[in-house]
mmCIF file of C-alpha atoms in Angstrom:
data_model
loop_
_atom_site.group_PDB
_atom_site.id
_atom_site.type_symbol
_atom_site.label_atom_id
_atom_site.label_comp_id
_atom_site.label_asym_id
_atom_site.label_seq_id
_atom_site.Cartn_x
_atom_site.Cartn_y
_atom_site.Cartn_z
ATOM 1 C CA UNK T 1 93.576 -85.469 1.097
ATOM 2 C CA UNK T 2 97.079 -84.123 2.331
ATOM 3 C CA UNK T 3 96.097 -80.594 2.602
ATOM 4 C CA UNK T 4 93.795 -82.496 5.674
ATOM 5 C CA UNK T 5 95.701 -84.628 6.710
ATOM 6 C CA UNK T 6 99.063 -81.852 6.969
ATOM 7 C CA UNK T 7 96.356 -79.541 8.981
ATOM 8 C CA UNK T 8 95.136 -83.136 11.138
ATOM 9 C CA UNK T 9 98.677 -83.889 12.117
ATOM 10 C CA UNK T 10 100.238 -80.878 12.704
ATOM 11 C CA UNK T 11 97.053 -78.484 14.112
ATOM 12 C CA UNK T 12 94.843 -81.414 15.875
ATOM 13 C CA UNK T 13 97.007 -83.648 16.961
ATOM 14 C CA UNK T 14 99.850 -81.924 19.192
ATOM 15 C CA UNK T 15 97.400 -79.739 20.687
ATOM 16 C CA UNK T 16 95.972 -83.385 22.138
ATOM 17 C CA UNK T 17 98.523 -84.273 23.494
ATOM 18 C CA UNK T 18 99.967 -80.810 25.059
ATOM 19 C CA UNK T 19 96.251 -80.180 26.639
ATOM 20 C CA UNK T 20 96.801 -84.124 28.248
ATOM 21 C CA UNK T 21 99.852 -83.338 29.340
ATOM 22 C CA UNK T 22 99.121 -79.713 30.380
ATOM 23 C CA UNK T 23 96.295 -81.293 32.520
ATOM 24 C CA UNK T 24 97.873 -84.275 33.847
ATOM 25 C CA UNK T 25 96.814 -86.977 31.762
ATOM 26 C CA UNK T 26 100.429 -87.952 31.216
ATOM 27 C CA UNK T 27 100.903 -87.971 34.630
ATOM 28 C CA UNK T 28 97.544 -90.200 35.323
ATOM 29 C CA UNK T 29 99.381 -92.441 32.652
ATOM 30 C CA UNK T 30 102.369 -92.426 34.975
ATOM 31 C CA UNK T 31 101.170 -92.947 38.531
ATOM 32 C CA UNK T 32 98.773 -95.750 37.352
ATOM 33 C CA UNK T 33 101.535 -97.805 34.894
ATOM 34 C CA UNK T 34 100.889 -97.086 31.711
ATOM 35 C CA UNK T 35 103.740 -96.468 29.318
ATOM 36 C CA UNK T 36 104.574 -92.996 27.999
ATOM 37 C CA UNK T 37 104.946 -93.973 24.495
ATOM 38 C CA UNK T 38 101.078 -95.204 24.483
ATOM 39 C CA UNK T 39 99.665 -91.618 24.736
ATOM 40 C CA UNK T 40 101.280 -90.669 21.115
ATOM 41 C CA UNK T 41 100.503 -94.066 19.806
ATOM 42 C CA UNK T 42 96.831 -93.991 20.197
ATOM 43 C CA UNK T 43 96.791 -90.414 19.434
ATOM 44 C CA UNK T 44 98.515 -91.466 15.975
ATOM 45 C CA UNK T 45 95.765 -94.528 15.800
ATOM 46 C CA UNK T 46 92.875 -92.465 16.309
ATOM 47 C CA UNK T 47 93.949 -89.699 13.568
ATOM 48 C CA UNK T 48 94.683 -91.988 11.356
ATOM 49 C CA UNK T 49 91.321 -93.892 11.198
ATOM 50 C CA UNK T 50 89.848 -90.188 11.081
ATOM 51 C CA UNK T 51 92.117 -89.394 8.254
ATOM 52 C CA UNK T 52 91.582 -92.287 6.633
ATOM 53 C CA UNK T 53 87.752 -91.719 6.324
ATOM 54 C CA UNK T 54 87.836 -88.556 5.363
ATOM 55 C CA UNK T 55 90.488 -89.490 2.580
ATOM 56 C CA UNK T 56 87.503 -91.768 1.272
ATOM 57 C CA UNK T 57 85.157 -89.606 1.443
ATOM 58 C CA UNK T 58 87.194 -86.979 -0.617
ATOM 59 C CA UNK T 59 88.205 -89.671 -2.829
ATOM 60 C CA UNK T 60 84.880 -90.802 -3.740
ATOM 61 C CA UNK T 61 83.035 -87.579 -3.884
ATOM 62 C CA UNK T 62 86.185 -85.723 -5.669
ATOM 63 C CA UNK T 63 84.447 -87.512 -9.701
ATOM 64 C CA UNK T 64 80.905 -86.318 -8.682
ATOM 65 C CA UNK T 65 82.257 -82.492 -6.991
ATOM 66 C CA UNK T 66 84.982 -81.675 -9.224
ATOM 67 C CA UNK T 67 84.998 -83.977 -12.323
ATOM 68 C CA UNK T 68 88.125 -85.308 -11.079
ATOM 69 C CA UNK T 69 88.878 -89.020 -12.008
ATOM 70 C CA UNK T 70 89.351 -91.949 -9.392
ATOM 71 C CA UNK T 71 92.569 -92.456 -8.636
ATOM 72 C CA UNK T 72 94.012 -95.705 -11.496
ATOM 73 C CA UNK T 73 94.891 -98.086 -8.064
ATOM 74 C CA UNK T 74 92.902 -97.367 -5.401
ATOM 75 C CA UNK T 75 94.537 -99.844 -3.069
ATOM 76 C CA UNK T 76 98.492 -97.664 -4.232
ATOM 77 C CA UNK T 77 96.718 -94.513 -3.213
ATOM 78 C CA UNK T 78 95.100 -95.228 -0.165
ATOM 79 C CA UNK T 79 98.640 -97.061 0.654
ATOM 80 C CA UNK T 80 100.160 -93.890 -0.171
ATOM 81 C CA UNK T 81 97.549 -91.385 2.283
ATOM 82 C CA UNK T 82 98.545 -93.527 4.886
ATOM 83 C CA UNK T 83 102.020 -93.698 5.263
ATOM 84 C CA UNK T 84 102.039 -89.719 4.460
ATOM 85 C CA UNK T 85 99.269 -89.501 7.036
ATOM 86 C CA UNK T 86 101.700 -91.580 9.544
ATOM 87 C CA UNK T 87 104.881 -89.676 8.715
ATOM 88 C CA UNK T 88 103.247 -85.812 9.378
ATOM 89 C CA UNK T 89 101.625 -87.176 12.398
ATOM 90 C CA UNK T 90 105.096 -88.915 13.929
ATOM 91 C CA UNK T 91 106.190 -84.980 12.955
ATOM 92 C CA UNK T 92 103.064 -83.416 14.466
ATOM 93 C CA UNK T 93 103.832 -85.570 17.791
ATOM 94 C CA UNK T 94 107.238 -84.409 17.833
ATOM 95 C CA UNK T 95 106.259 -81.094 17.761
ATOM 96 C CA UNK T 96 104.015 -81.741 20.820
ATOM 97 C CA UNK T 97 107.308 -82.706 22.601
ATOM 98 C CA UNK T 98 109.028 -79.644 21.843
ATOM 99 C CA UNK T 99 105.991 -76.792 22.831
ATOM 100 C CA UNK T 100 105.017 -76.875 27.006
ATOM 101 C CA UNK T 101 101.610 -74.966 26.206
ATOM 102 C CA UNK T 102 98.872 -74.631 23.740
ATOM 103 C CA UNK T 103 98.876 -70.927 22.911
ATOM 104 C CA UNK T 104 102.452 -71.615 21.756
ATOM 105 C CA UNK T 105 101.523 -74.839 20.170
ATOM 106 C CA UNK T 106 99.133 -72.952 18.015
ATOM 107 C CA UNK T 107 101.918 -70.637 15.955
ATOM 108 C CA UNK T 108 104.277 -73.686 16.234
ATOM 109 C CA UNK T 109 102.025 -75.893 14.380
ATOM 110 C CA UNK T 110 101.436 -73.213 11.720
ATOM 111 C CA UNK T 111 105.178 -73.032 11.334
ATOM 112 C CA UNK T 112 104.888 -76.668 10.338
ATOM 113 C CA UNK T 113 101.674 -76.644 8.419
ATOM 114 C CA UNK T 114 102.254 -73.276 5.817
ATOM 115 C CA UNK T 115 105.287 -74.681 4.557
ATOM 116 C CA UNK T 116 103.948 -77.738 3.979
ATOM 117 C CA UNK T 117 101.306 -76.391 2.070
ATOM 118 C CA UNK T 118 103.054 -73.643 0.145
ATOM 119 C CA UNK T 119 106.100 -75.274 -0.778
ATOM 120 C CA UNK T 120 104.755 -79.098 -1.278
ATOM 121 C CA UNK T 121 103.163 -78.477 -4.390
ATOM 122 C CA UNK T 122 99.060 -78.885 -3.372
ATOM 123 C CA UNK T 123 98.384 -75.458 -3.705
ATOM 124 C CA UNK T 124 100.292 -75.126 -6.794
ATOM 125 C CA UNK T 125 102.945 -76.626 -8.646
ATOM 126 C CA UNK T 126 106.283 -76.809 -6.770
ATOM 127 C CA UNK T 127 108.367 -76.320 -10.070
ATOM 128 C CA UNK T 128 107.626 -72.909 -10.261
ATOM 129 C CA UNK T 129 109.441 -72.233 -6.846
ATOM 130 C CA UNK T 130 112.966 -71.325 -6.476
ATOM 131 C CA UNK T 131 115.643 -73.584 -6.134
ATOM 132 C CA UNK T 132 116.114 -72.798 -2.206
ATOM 133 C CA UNK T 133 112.322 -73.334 -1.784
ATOM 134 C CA UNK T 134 112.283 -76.387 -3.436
ATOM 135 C CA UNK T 135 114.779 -77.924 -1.333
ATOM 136 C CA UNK T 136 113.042 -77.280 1.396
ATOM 137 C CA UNK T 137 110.013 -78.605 0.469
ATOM 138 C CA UNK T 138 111.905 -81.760 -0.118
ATOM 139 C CA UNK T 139 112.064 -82.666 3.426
ATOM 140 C CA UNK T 140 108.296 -81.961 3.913
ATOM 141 C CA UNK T 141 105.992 -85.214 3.960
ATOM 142 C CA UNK T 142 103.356 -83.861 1.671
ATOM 143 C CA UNK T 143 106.205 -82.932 -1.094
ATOM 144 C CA UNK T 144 107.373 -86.908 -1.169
ATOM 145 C CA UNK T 145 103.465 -87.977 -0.281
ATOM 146 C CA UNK T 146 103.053 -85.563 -3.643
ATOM 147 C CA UNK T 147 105.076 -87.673 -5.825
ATOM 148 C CA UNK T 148 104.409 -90.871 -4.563
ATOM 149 C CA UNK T 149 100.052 -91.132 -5.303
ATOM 150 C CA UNK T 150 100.536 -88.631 -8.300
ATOM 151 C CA UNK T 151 101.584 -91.258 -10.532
ATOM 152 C CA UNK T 152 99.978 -94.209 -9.480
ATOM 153 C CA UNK T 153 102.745 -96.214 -9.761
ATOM 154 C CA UNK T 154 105.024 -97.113 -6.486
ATOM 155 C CA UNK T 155 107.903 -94.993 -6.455
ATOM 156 C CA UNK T 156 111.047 -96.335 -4.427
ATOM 157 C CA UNK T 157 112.484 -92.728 -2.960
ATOM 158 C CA UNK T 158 109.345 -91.313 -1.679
ATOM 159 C CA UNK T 159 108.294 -94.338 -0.080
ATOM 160 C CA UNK T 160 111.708 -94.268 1.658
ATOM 161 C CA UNK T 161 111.488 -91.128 2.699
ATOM 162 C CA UNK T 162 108.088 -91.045 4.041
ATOM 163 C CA UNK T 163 109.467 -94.182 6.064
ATOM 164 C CA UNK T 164 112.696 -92.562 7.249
ATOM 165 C CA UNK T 165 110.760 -88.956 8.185
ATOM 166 C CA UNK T 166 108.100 -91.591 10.303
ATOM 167 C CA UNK T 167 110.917 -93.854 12.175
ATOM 168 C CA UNK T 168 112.484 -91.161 12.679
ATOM 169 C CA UNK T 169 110.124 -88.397 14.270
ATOM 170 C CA UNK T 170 108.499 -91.220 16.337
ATOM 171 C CA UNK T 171 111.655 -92.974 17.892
ATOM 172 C CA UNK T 172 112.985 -89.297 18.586
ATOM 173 C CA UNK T 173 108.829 -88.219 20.088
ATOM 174 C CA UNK T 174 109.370 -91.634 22.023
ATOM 175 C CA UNK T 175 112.435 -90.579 23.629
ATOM 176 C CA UNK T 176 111.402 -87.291 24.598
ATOM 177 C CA UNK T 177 107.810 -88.435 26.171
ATOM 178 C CA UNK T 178 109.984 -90.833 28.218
ATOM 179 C CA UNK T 179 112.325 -87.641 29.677
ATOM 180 C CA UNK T 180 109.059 -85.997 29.638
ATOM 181 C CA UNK T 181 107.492 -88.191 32.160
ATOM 182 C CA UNK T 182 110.445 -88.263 34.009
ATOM 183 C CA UNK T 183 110.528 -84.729 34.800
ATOM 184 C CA UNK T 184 106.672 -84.998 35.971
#
């Protein structure tokens, strides 16, 4: 579930909103009223109700595919997907800020997405990493997403961190569509 939903936010979802903005959507959004901050948001919606259903469809067909178990609280762990989910897409949206065109949008994302996946701990375990690596990893939404549905209990520090990373990659996207929209 966060290997998709690390590829959703930061592969599918800034190239969304750099091809609206490359081909005037935002500026559509502008001329006719509608706030800049809306594109993101309903981008984030949308990918999230997509991620959502395909973290229940990997949940339920993960016992019958790979023998793996269910996770103990279903409710903790779909909790847990979503504010992930909602912290690597407010990252994914700030990277759409950042990039002017897709071609470049497509390495940028990778830049984001690799390290997530190498040094989070879903391909394999993150202990095994150097120290360095680890610490880095730290900062990575999957790495805290990691910790918090492994254990199917509700732990306080990754939940605060998934929070923090979400507040503040979306106030900071906000702030940059606005200047963005100014300079259309």
């Amino acid at each position: 579930s966060i290997f998709t939903l690390s590829m959703s936010a930061f592969l599918g979802l800034p190239q969304t909103l750099v091809k609206a903005r490359e081909t005037g959507v935002l500026q559509a959004f502008r001329v006719a009223g509608i706030p800049s901050w809306s594109m993101p948001l309903s981008a984030i919606v949308i990918s999230l109700l997509h991620i959502m259903i395909v973290a229940c469809i990997i949940m339920l067909t993960a016992p019958f595919i790979f023998s793996a178990a269910l996770p103990s609280n279903i409710a903790l762990h779909l909790f847990g997907v979503t504010l992930i989910a909602l912290a690597s897409e407010a990252l994914g949206v700030l990277l759409a800020c950042f990039v002017k065109k897709q071609s470049t949008l497509t390495l940028a994302g990778q830049c984001l997405f690799l390290p997530t996946v190498m040094l989070s701990g879903i391909m394999f375990p993150a202990d095994i990493l150097p120290k360095p690596m680890r610490m880095l990893g730290e900062v990575l939404p999957a790495s805290q997403g990691m910790r918090l549905i492994s254990d199917g209990i509700l732990q306080t520090t990754p939940l605060l961190v998934l929070i923090a990373i979400t507040v503040l990659a979306f106030g900071a996207s906000m702030v940059m569509f606005r200047r963005i929209n100014m300079k259309i």
